[in-house]
Tab-separated table of C-alpha atoms in Angstrom:
chain	number	residue	atom	x	y	z
A	1	UNK	CA	-2.725	2.257	58.645
A	2	UNK	CA	-1.904	-0.142	56.120
A	3	UNK	CA	1.101	-0.490	53.865
A	4	UNK	CA	-1.041	-1.499	51.089
A	5	UNK	CA	-0.765	1.294	47.866
A	6	UNK	CA	-3.468	1.017	45.169
A	7	UNK	CA	-2.773	1.072	41.351
A	8	UNK	CA	-4.519	4.184	41.112
A	9	UNK	CA	-2.127	5.899	43.604
A	10	UNK	CA	0.982	4.606	41.959
A	11	UNK	CA	-0.321	4.946	38.398
A	12	UNK	CA	1.139	1.546	37.820
A	13	UNK	CA	-1.257	-1.503	36.748
A	14	UNK	CA	-1.900	-3.961	39.725
A	15	UNK	CA	-0.031	-7.009	37.549
A	16	UNK	CA	1.567	-7.391	34.062
A	17	UNK	CA	-1.085	-8.085	31.495
A	18	UNK	CA	-0.378	-10.407	28.968
A	19	UNK	CA	-3.227	-9.544	26.775
A	20	UNK	CA	-1.797	-6.092	26.412
A	21	UNK	CA	1.518	-7.336	25.831
A	22	UNK	CA	2.715	-5.439	29.195
A	23	UNK	CA	6.081	-7.520	29.761
A	24	UNK	CA	7.155	-6.411	26.506
A	25	UNK	CA	9.564	-3.323	26.381
A	26	UNK	CA	7.117	0.105	26.540
A	27	UNK	CA	8.971	1.820	23.745
A	28	UNK	CA	7.937	-1.312	21.381
A	29	UNK	CA	4.238	-1.267	22.538
A	30	UNK	CA	4.070	2.359	22.232
A	31	UNK	CA	5.592	2.306	18.637
A	32	UNK	CA	3.170	-0.688	17.631
A	33	UNK	CA	0.213	1.606	18.560
A	34	UNK	CA	1.597	4.568	16.560
A	35	UNK	CA	2.121	2.628	13.680
A	36	UNK	CA	-1.563	1.701	13.345
A	37	UNK	CA	-3.294	4.703	14.103
A	38	UNK	CA	-4.751	6.719	11.404
A	39	UNK	CA	-5.562	9.818	13.804
A	40	UNK	CA	-3.379	11.483	16.549
A	41	UNK	CA	-3.639	9.495	19.969
A	42	UNK	CA	-3.404	11.437	23.021
A	43	UNK	CA	-1.371	10.158	25.860
A	44	UNK	CA	-3.723	9.138	28.099
A	45	UNK	CA	-5.445	6.879	25.353
A	46	UNK	CA	-2.062	5.967	24.457
A	47	UNK	CA	-1.178	4.683	28.049
A	48	UNK	CA	-4.439	2.749	28.025
A	49	UNK	CA	-3.644	1.018	24.869
A	50	UNK	CA	-0.205	-0.302	26.119
A	51	UNK	CA	-1.316	-0.591	29.793
A	52	UNK	CA	1.184	1.760	31.140
A	53	UNK	CA	1.265	5.040	33.475
A	54	UNK	CA	0.778	8.493	31.446
A	55	UNK	CA	4.356	9.668	32.867
A	56	UNK	CA	6.232	6.565	31.243
A	57	UNK	CA	4.432	7.200	28.259
A	58	UNK	CA	5.011	10.700	27.879
A	59	UNK	CA	8.596	9.860	28.658
A	60	UNK	CA	8.989	7.165	26.155
A	61	UNK	CA	7.250	9.535	23.541
A	62	UNK	CA	9.931	12.094	24.091
A	63	UNK	CA	12.647	9.471	23.961
A	64	UNK	CA	11.067	8.103	20.292
A	65	UNK	CA	10.963	11.890	19.099
A	66	UNK	CA	14.883	12.060	19.947
A	67	UNK	CA	15.649	8.692	18.539
A	68	UNK	CA	13.770	9.445	14.931
A	69	UNK	CA	15.319	13.158	14.924
A	70	UNK	CA	18.739	11.501	15.269
A	71	UNK	CA	19.362	13.167	18.517
A	72	UNK	CA	20.213	9.783	19.827
A	73	UNK	CA	22.939	7.078	19.079
A	74	UNK	CA	21.447	6.207	15.851
A	75	UNK	CA	20.781	8.383	12.366
A	76	UNK	CA	17.730	10.414	11.636
A	77	UNK	CA	14.932	8.642	10.627
A	78	UNK	CA	12.826	8.853	7.194
A	79	UNK	CA	9.766	9.425	9.720
A	80	UNK	CA	8.937	11.804	12.480
A	81	UNK	CA	7.144	11.343	15.403
A	82	UNK	CA	4.522	14.633	15.435
A	83	UNK	CA	2.239	16.016	17.999
A	84	UNK	CA	-0.737	17.417	16.202
A	85	UNK	CA	-4.104	18.595	17.912
A	86	UNK	CA	-3.048	17.140	21.238
A	87	UNK	CA	-2.318	13.794	19.929
A	88	UNK	CA	0.829	12.067	18.343
A	89	UNK	CA	1.328	10.316	15.164
A	90	UNK	CA	4.064	9.185	12.602
A	91	UNK	CA	4.512	11.260	9.783
A	92	UNK	CA	6.950	10.864	6.517
A	93	UNK	CA	9.423	13.912	6.813
A	94	UNK	CA	8.177	16.849	4.762
A	95	UNK	CA	11.717	16.921	2.845
A	96	UNK	CA	11.212	13.252	1.893
A	97	UNK	CA	7.563	14.098	0.016
A	98	UNK	CA	9.245	14.062	-3.219
A	99	UNK	CA	10.481	10.526	-2.895
A	100	UNK	CA	6.985	9.141	-1.876
A	101	UNK	CA	5.126	11.038	-4.287
A	102	UNK	CA	7.939	9.659	-7.298
A	103	UNK	CA	7.116	6.235	-6.053
A	104	UNK	CA	3.361	6.230	-5.745
A	105	UNK	CA	3.398	8.260	-9.379
A	106	UNK	CA	5.574	5.345	-10.763
A	107	UNK	CA	3.133	2.511	-9.406
A	108	UNK	CA	1.277	0.900	-11.925
A	109	UNK	CA	-2.509	2.357	-12.425
A	110	UNK	CA	-4.896	-0.170	-10.935
A	111	UNK	CA	-8.572	0.369	-10.663
A	112	UNK	CA	-9.942	1.285	-7.566
A	113	UNK	CA	-12.214	-1.302	-5.451
A	114	UNK	CA	-16.240	-0.427	-5.091
A	115	UNK	CA	-15.578	0.328	-1.675
A	116	UNK	CA	-12.760	2.656	-2.361
A	117	UNK	CA	-15.180	4.537	-4.912
A	118	UNK	CA	-17.825	4.767	-2.439
A	119	UNK	CA	-15.526	6.015	0.376
A	120	UNK	CA	-14.081	8.462	-2.433
A	121	UNK	CA	-17.551	9.860	-3.077
A	122	UNK	CA	-18.661	10.365	0.533
A	123	UNK	CA	-15.168	12.452	1.082
A	124	UNK	CA	-15.906	13.992	-2.328
A	125	UNK	CA	-19.291	14.935	-1.303
A	126	UNK	CA	-19.013	15.896	2.417
A	127	UNK	CA	-15.740	17.270	2.943
A	128	UNK	CA	-13.745	18.222	4.788
A	129	UNK	CA	-14.976	15.080	6.946
A	130	UNK	CA	-13.266	12.824	9.331
A	131	UNK	CA	-12.389	9.266	8.708
A	132	UNK	CA	-14.996	8.433	11.657
A	133	UNK	CA	-17.619	10.297	9.801
A	134	UNK	CA	-17.137	8.199	6.572
A	135	UNK	CA	-17.232	4.817	8.428
A	136	UNK	CA	-20.298	6.090	10.154
A	137	UNK	CA	-22.029	6.897	6.812
A	138	UNK	CA	-21.104	3.769	4.800
A	139	UNK	CA	-21.632	1.796	8.271
A	140	UNK	CA	-18.035	0.012	7.488
A	141	UNK	CA	-14.605	0.540	8.365
A	142	UNK	CA	-12.824	2.513	6.237
A	143	UNK	CA	-9.295	2.981	7.472
A	144	UNK	CA	-7.290	0.721	4.642
A	145	UNK	CA	-9.582	2.372	1.994
A	146	UNK	CA	-8.300	5.704	3.084
A	147	UNK	CA	-4.735	4.687	3.236
A	148	UNK	CA	-5.207	3.369	-0.304
A	149	UNK	CA	-6.842	6.738	-1.441
A	150	UNK	CA	-3.936	8.771	0.416
A	151	UNK	CA	-1.354	6.843	-1.098
A	152	UNK	CA	-2.834	7.273	-4.605
A	153	UNK	CA	-2.852	10.972	-4.296
A	154	UNK	CA	-6.731	11.346	-4.502
A	155	UNK	CA	-7.592	12.956	-0.828
A	156	UNK	CA	-5.225	14.503	1.321
A	157	UNK	CA	-5.152	15.805	5.223
A	158	UNK	CA	-6.447	19.135	5.273
A	159	UNK	CA	-6.429	19.803	8.964
A	160	UNK	CA	-6.802	18.315	12.529
A	161	UNK	CA	-9.770	19.246	14.967
A	162	UNK	CA	-8.527	21.550	17.740
A	163	UNK	CA	-10.732	19.415	20.132
A	164	UNK	CA	-10.431	16.119	18.865
A	165	UNK	CA	-7.465	15.707	17.022
A	166	UNK	CA	-9.128	13.633	14.412
A	167	UNK	CA	-7.884	14.372	10.648
A	168	UNK	CA	-10.333	16.050	8.499
A	169	UNK	CA	-9.759	14.701	4.761
A	170	UNK	CA	-10.648	16.486	1.502
A	171	UNK	CA	-10.198	15.370	-2.304
A	172	UNK	CA	-6.943	16.673	-4.388
A	173	UNK	CA	-6.493	18.164	-7.752
A	174	UNK	CA	-5.757	14.707	-8.841
A	175	UNK	CA	-9.036	13.463	-8.398
A	176	UNK	CA	-10.451	16.533	-10.773
A	177	UNK	CA	-7.923	15.687	-13.394
A	178	UNK	CA	-8.894	11.897	-13.404
A	179	UNK	CA	-12.748	13.156	-13.346
A	180	UNK	CA	-12.100	15.566	-16.310
A	181	UNK	CA	-13.601	18.374	-14.020
A	182	UNK	CA	-12.306	22.165	-12.893
A	183	UNK	CA	-13.951	22.377	-9.527
A	184	UNK	CA	-15.907	20.105	-7.212
A	185	UNK	CA	-19.027	22.123	-7.870
A	186	UNK	CA	-18.972	20.606	-11.236
A	187	UNK	CA	-20.082	17.047	-9.439
A	188	UNK	CA	-23.705	16.034	-10.119
A	189	UNK	CA	-26.338	16.763	-7.354
A	190	UNK	CA	-25.980	13.549	-5.086
A	191	UNK	CA	-29.859	13.214	-4.296
A	192	UNK	CA	-31.145	11.935	-7.668
A	193	UNK	CA	-28.459	9.218	-7.388
A	194	UNK	CA	-29.762	7.857	-4.215
A	195	UNK	CA	-32.896	5.370	-3.983
A	196	UNK	CA	-35.471	7.844	-3.317
A	197	UNK	CA	-33.774	10.806	-5.033
A	198	UNK	CA	-34.439	13.148	-1.857
A	199	UNK	CA	-32.079	12.475	0.953
A	200	UNK	CA	-28.707	13.197	0.868
A	201	UNK	CA	-25.938	11.386	2.907
A	202	UNK	CA	-27.006	12.847	6.474
A	203	UNK	CA	-30.380	10.797	6.012
A	204	UNK	CA	-29.194	7.481	4.813
A	205	UNK	CA	-25.984	5.200	4.412
A	206	UNK	CA	-23.874	4.509	1.372
A	207	UNK	CA	-22.821	1.302	1.115
């Protein structure tokens, strides 16, 4: 019987992988991924992203939660690591929402880019809709545009899918105010605005 133990049996990678930065502290690698994801990420996907065993990643996540909540050596952070729909994601603490809202509201208004307007239109007509669904319709990556629309207060996170954890987005009352309408029912029919005047978003892409 051999003394060799496979990586699958130990749950560890065969060798450190420089491509995944596995020579860096696990907590830093996990934080880096959590910082950039737009939707909750499960432990298995997070472990694969950082090249570490799931149990180690789970322990790291639990430690980060305690650290951000001020239960460690440092003070409480202005953000928290929250489990939503079977995944993990960083969120601004709810009691700090007024601070963020005041900052965003005090920024000089700027015109939305064409990409932002198109993404906003898709969300307005298809809501509730996930970021991946919007990206599929527009046939482009919409991560940064969605962040911009969230920061402007034009869209909001409605709920997380119970199975996938994907965030569903919808428009806010602020958008209605900007458009000068009372409800989404007052939006014009989308079909006449498309090239053939017949197909909706499900039949074609908006680019």
